[in-house]
Short mmCIF file of C-alpha atoms and ligand atoms in Angstrom, two decimals:
data_model
loop_
_atom_site.label_atom_id
_atom_site.label_comp_id
_atom_site.label_asym_id
_atom_site.label_seq_id
_atom_site.Cartn_x
_atom_site.Cartn_y
_atom_site.Cartn_z
CA MET B 1 88.09 90.91 71.30
CA ALA B 2 91.23 90.68 73.45
CA THR B 3 92.72 93.70 74.65
CA GLU B 4 96.50 94.56 74.24
CA PRO B 5 98.24 94.63 77.51
CA VAL B 6 99.39 98.08 78.33
CA TYR B 7 102.53 97.02 80.22
CA GLU B 8 104.69 93.89 79.32
CA VAL B 9 107.35 93.14 81.61
CA LYS B 10 109.38 90.16 80.66
CA ALA B 11 111.98 88.35 82.69
CA VAL B 12 113.27 91.46 84.20
CA GLN B 13 116.42 90.82 86.66
CA PHE B 14 117.59 93.51 88.79
CA SER B 15 120.65 93.72 91.23
CA TYR B 16 122.51 96.07 93.55
CA GLY B 17 125.68 94.88 93.08
CA ALA B 18 125.67 90.77 94.47
CA GLN B 19 122.13 91.36 95.96
CA ARG B 20 119.60 90.11 93.65
CA VAL B 21 116.37 92.14 93.92
CA LEU B 22 114.08 91.35 91.06
CA ASP B 23 114.66 87.46 89.55
CA ARG B 24 112.82 87.02 86.82
CA ILE B 25 109.82 89.18 86.72
CA SER B 26 107.03 88.85 84.19
CA PHE B 27 103.67 89.78 83.75
CA ALA B 28 101.21 91.84 81.69
CA LEU B 29 98.98 94.64 82.92
CA ASN B 30 95.41 94.84 80.94
CA PRO B 31 94.64 98.41 80.81
CA GLY B 32 91.71 100.08 82.43
CA ALA B 33 92.62 98.37 85.70
CA PHE B 34 93.68 99.14 89.21
CA HIS B 35 96.64 96.54 90.00
CA GLY B 36 98.45 96.32 93.23
CA ILE B 37 101.49 95.05 94.54
CA VAL B 38 102.29 94.11 98.19
CA GLY B 39 104.86 92.01 99.93
CA PRO B 40 107.19 92.57 102.60
CA ASN B 41 109.70 95.02 103.19
CA GLY B 42 112.54 94.88 100.76
CA CYS B 43 111.10 91.97 98.31
CA GLY B 44 111.37 94.64 95.40
CA LYS B 45 108.37 96.46 94.74
CA THR B 46 109.94 99.96 94.55
CA THR B 47 112.65 98.88 92.13
CA LEU B 48 109.96 97.34 90.36
CA LEU B 49 108.13 100.71 89.68
CA ASP B 50 111.66 102.44 88.99
CA ILE B 51 112.04 100.00 86.19
CA MET B 52 108.39 100.59 85.06
CA ILE B 53 108.65 104.28 84.74
CA GLY B 54 112.46 104.00 83.18
CA VAL B 55 114.59 105.30 86.21
CA LYS B 56 116.38 102.01 86.54
CA ARG B 57 117.53 100.00 84.05
CA PRO B 58 117.14 96.41 84.02
CA GLN B 59 120.30 94.18 83.66
CA ALA B 60 118.05 91.48 81.85
CA GLY B 61 114.48 91.35 80.52
CA LEU B 62 112.18 93.68 78.94
CA VAL B 63 109.68 96.08 79.71
CA ARG B 64 107.80 97.18 76.94
CA TYR B 65 104.80 99.83 77.42
CA GLN B 66 102.11 99.73 74.38
CA GLY B 67 104.40 97.24 72.68
CA LYS B 68 107.43 99.67 72.65
CA ASP B 69 110.47 99.23 74.97
CA ILE B 70 110.39 102.09 77.28
CA PHE B 71 113.95 102.69 77.09
CA SER B 72 113.26 103.56 73.27
CA ILE B 73 110.49 106.16 73.87
CA PRO B 74 111.83 109.65 73.99
CA LYS B 75 111.63 110.92 77.86
CA ARG B 76 109.24 113.64 77.09
CA ALA B 77 106.57 111.55 75.26
CA PHE B 78 106.83 109.23 77.64
CA ALA B 79 105.99 111.54 80.60
CA ARG B 80 102.83 112.50 78.87
CA GLU B 81 101.91 108.23 78.99
CA VAL B 82 103.29 107.43 82.66
CA ALA B 83 103.20 109.28 85.96
CA LEU B 84 104.90 108.21 89.21
CA VAL B 85 103.76 109.01 92.50
CA PRO B 86 107.35 108.27 94.36
CA GLN B 87 107.43 106.89 98.04
CA ASP B 88 109.32 109.53 99.58
CA TYR B 89 109.64 112.82 97.57
CA ARG B 90 112.33 115.05 99.35
CA ILE B 91 113.94 118.13 97.61
CA ASN B 92 116.78 120.21 98.86
CA PHE B 93 115.24 123.13 96.84
CA ALA B 94 113.06 125.37 98.25
CA PHE B 95 110.03 125.09 95.44
CA THR B 96 106.71 126.19 96.52
CA VAL B 97 103.54 123.86 96.28
CA GLU B 98 102.35 125.41 92.92
CA GLU B 99 106.28 125.13 91.48
CA VAL B 100 105.91 121.42 92.22
CA VAL B 101 102.36 120.75 90.86
CA PHE B 102 103.15 122.70 87.91
CA MET B 103 106.32 120.44 87.26
CA GLY B 104 103.61 117.90 86.18
CA ARG B 105 102.81 120.10 83.31
CA HIS B 106 106.64 119.98 81.79
CA PRO B 107 105.95 117.17 79.55
CA TYR B 108 103.54 119.70 77.77
CA MET B 109 105.34 122.65 78.08
CA GLY B 110 108.02 124.54 75.66
CA ARG B 111 111.31 124.32 77.32
CA PHE B 112 111.46 128.30 77.67
CA SER B 113 107.99 129.01 77.18
CA PRO B 114 105.49 130.24 80.07
CA PRO B 115 102.50 127.88 81.07
CA THR B 116 99.59 127.98 78.57
CA PRO B 117 96.15 128.79 80.21
CA GLU B 118 95.45 124.85 79.91
CA ASP B 119 98.42 124.43 82.02
CA ARG B 120 97.19 126.74 84.68
CA GLN B 121 93.53 125.48 84.67
CA VAL B 122 94.84 122.09 84.95
CA VAL B 123 96.87 122.79 88.20
CA GLU B 124 94.30 125.05 89.19
CA ARG B 125 91.87 122.25 89.15
CA VAL B 126 94.04 119.60 90.73
CA MET B 127 95.26 121.52 93.59
CA GLU B 128 91.56 122.55 94.47
CA ARG B 129 90.53 119.04 93.94
CA LEU B 130 93.08 117.69 96.40
CA GLY B 131 92.73 120.76 98.91
CA ILE B 132 96.36 122.07 98.75
CA ALA B 133 95.33 125.21 96.98
CA ALA B 134 95.84 127.29 100.43
CA LEU B 135 99.12 126.06 100.56
CA ARG B 136 100.07 127.24 96.97
CA ASN B 137 102.85 129.50 98.21
CA LYS B 138 104.43 127.23 100.86
CA PHE B 139 107.46 125.53 100.69
CA ILE B 140 107.25 122.04 100.15
CA THR B 141 110.06 121.65 102.83
CA GLN B 142 107.39 123.47 105.19
CA LEU B 143 104.98 120.55 104.87
CA SER B 144 103.84 117.48 106.96
CA GLY B 145 104.50 114.03 105.37
CA GLY B 146 100.88 113.92 104.60
CA GLU B 147 100.47 117.03 103.06
CA ARG B 148 103.81 116.45 100.81
CA GLN B 149 102.19 113.62 99.40
CA ARG B 150 99.15 115.20 98.43
CA VAL B 151 101.04 117.61 96.47
CA VAL B 152 103.46 114.72 94.98
CA PHE B 153 99.83 113.02 93.92
CA ALA B 154 98.53 116.48 92.36
CA ARG B 155 102.03 116.66 90.68
CA ALA B 156 100.89 113.42 89.06
CA LEU B 157 97.35 114.07 88.36
CA ALA B 158 98.88 117.56 86.63
CA GLN B 159 100.64 115.04 84.25
CA ASP B 160 97.50 113.93 82.82
CA THR B 161 98.97 110.53 82.05
CA GLY B 162 96.85 106.86 80.90
CA VAL B 163 99.28 105.43 83.31
CA ILE B 164 99.64 106.53 87.20
CA LEU B 165 102.49 104.54 89.14
CA LEU B 166 101.90 104.88 92.85
CA ASP B 167 104.65 103.88 95.54
CA GLU B 168 102.95 104.03 98.96
CA ALA B 169 101.71 107.07 97.93
CA THR B 170 99.21 107.39 100.98
CA SER B 171 101.51 105.86 103.44
CA ASN B 172 101.57 109.38 105.22
CA MET B 173 98.13 110.46 104.87
CA ASP B 174 95.29 110.48 107.29
CA ILE B 175 92.52 108.19 106.62
CA TYR B 176 90.38 110.92 105.09
CA HIS B 177 92.75 111.73 102.29
CA THR B 178 93.45 108.38 101.83
CA VAL B 179 90.34 107.29 101.14
CA ASP B 180 89.99 110.54 99.17
CA CYS B 181 92.88 109.80 96.98
CA LEU B 182 92.52 106.62 96.12
CA SER B 183 89.10 106.64 95.21
CA LEU B 184 89.89 109.27 92.87
CA VAL B 185 92.20 106.93 91.47
CA LYS B 186 89.58 104.17 91.19
CA ARG B 187 87.17 106.09 89.52
CA ALA B 188 89.82 107.35 86.73
CA VAL B 189 90.31 103.80 86.35
CA SER B 190 86.61 102.54 86.15
CA ASN B 191 85.30 106.24 84.44
CA GLU B 192 88.37 107.00 82.09
CA GLY B 193 89.98 103.58 81.49
CA LYS B 194 93.49 104.80 82.96
CA THR B 195 95.71 102.12 84.44
CA ALA B 196 97.06 102.43 87.81
CA VAL B 197 99.53 100.30 89.71
CA ALA B 198 100.20 100.87 93.08
CA THR B 199 102.47 99.23 96.25
CA PHE B 200 100.64 99.27 99.38
CA HIS B 201 101.47 98.22 103.01
CA ASP B 202 97.92 98.14 104.19
CA LEU B 203 96.55 95.14 102.66
CA ASN B 204 93.17 96.35 103.41
CA SER B 205 93.21 99.45 101.20
CA ALA B 206 94.75 97.20 98.35
CA ALA B 207 91.84 95.08 98.73
CA LEU B 208 89.35 97.66 98.82
CA PHE B 209 90.80 99.48 95.82
CA CYS B 210 92.22 97.15 93.84
CA ASP B 211 91.19 94.90 90.73
CA ASN B 212 94.41 92.60 90.64
CA LEU B 213 96.64 91.93 93.22
CA PHE B 214 100.61 90.62 92.84
CA PHE B 215 102.09 89.57 95.93
CA MET B 216 106.01 89.38 96.01
CA LYS B 217 108.51 88.02 98.12
CA HIS B 218 112.27 87.92 97.98
CA GLY B 219 112.11 89.70 94.05
CA ARG B 220 109.65 87.15 92.99
CA ILE B 221 106.24 87.18 92.31
CA VAL B 222 104.33 84.52 94.40
CA VAL B 223 100.89 84.88 93.16
CA HIS B 224 99.08 87.20 90.80
CA GLY B 225 95.39 87.16 90.13
CA SER B 226 92.22 89.07 90.55
CA ILE B 227 91.13 89.96 94.73
CA GLU B 228 88.66 87.44 94.67
CA GLU B 229 91.24 84.50 93.59
CA VAL B 230 94.52 85.73 95.32
CA PHE B 231 93.25 87.59 98.60
CA THR B 232 93.23 84.53 100.91
CA GLU B 233 94.51 83.62 104.33
CA GLU B 234 96.98 81.07 103.00
CA VAL B 235 98.35 83.51 100.74
CA ILE B 236 98.82 86.20 103.15
CA SER B 237 100.30 84.06 105.87
CA ARG B 238 102.46 82.45 103.50
CA VAL B 239 104.01 85.74 102.06
CA PHE B 240 103.98 87.71 105.44
CA GLY B 241 104.35 85.19 108.01
CA VAL B 242 101.08 86.04 109.92
CA GLU B 243 98.19 84.56 111.07
CA CYS B 244 95.27 85.98 109.46
CA LEU B 245 91.33 85.71 108.92
CA VAL B 246 89.99 87.04 105.44
CA MET B 247 86.42 88.01 105.50
CA ASP B 248 83.70 89.66 103.06
CA VAL B 249 82.39 92.50 104.58
CA ASP B 250 79.24 93.57 103.41
CA PHE B 251 79.95 97.70 104.27
CA ALA B 252 83.30 97.82 102.34
CA ALA B 253 81.88 95.70 99.74
CA ALA B 254 85.08 94.07 99.88
CA LYS B 255 87.39 91.39 101.21
CA GLN B 256 89.32 92.61 104.50
CA VAL B 257 92.16 91.19 106.37
CA VAL B 258 92.61 91.19 110.46
CA PHE B 259 95.45 90.27 112.35
CA ARG B 260 95.96 89.21 116.32
CA ALA B 261 98.49 90.18 118.92
CA GLY B 262 101.01 87.83 118.69
CA GLY B 263 100.02 85.75 115.89
CA ILE B 264 103.45 85.68 114.14
CA MET B 265 104.36 82.26 112.50
CA GLU B 266 107.57 80.59 113.17
P1 ADP Z 1 110.62 97.36 98.94
O1 ADP Z 1 110.06 98.49 98.17
O2 ADP Z 1 109.50 96.01 98.59
O3 ADP Z 1 110.53 97.64 100.25
P2 ADP Z 1 113.00 98.06 97.42
O4 ADP Z 1 112.74 97.98 96.18
O5 ADP Z 1 112.66 99.42 97.88
O6 ADP Z 1 112.12 96.79 98.06
O7 ADP Z 1 114.08 97.39 97.67
C1 ADP Z 1 114.73 95.84 97.28
C2 ADP Z 1 115.86 95.61 97.90
O8 ADP Z 1 117.20 96.37 97.20
C3 ADP Z 1 116.57 95.68 99.75
O9 ADP Z 1 116.53 95.13 100.23
C4 ADP Z 1 116.91 97.27 99.69
O10 ADP Z 1 117.79 97.32 100.74
C5 ADP Z 1 117.99 97.12 98.43
N1 ADP Z 1 118.02 98.24 98.07
C6 ADP Z 1 117.29 99.12 97.43
N2 ADP Z 1 117.90 100.36 97.03
C7 ADP Z 1 119.08 100.01 97.05
C8 ADP Z 1 120.17 100.90 96.72
N3 ADP Z 1 120.36 102.17 95.98
N4 ADP Z 1 121.49 100.31 96.89
C9 ADP Z 1 121.58 99.22 97.49
N5 ADP Z 1 120.58 98.47 97.67
C10 ADP Z 1 119.29 98.91 97.48
#
């Protein structure tokens, strides 16, 4: 039996003024998979995730979640289905770490009701799991970039959604926390049938954790397929303009890519 796509994006166009940023983007995402999006700076990755979470509206095209136009789904209900870990989370208010993680429970809480024991348990569990419980009373404005990313990641986990969108979510984390957080997402995908969509700068992290990969350039999808199919020297060189060598690495049980100094293609 064919699985229904969890997301369908059809002929999406988005421009900032006269600048076309997304050009006829179409794809369908199967559930229970980790989908990666890579591409040069400015190719439209963040804009695409913002459209998938509904904070930006495309000028043309459709975005469906489980068969429904996302803009027709009530916001609170949608927030129980899809969470976003944004690239650069900055707030001017001095919220504490614990308060930010509690924001993930807002879609479940009554407007003026205090958190339930379950809300508290979820918040406690994710803070412990991500090693930020000791930071609970610190202001988010006082954290390092990597610590702040773990807090925002925890907020998304507390939201307890079937789909998680990650925008360069580990870009400021050290390698321990990067491997830990992305492994956690990968396990949630393979063990609990969740769906993840993540943008990456680091191609090797994408190859290590994702099942499928999109390569974008100039607002278009250039190639989309399994890592086995699309993580090739030809595609990487064509999309990024660098010489590279792709290898099967036994230790990682994955394909990995290496570059060399001066290896820029004219
Ligand atoms: P990526 O995430 O792939 O680096 P983005 O989606 O952030 O790309 O940006 C795509 C393009 O849109 C870039 O050229 C960027 O400069 C432009 N852009 C992004 N945000 C805005 C904005 N708020 N106003 C105008 N242009 C923007």
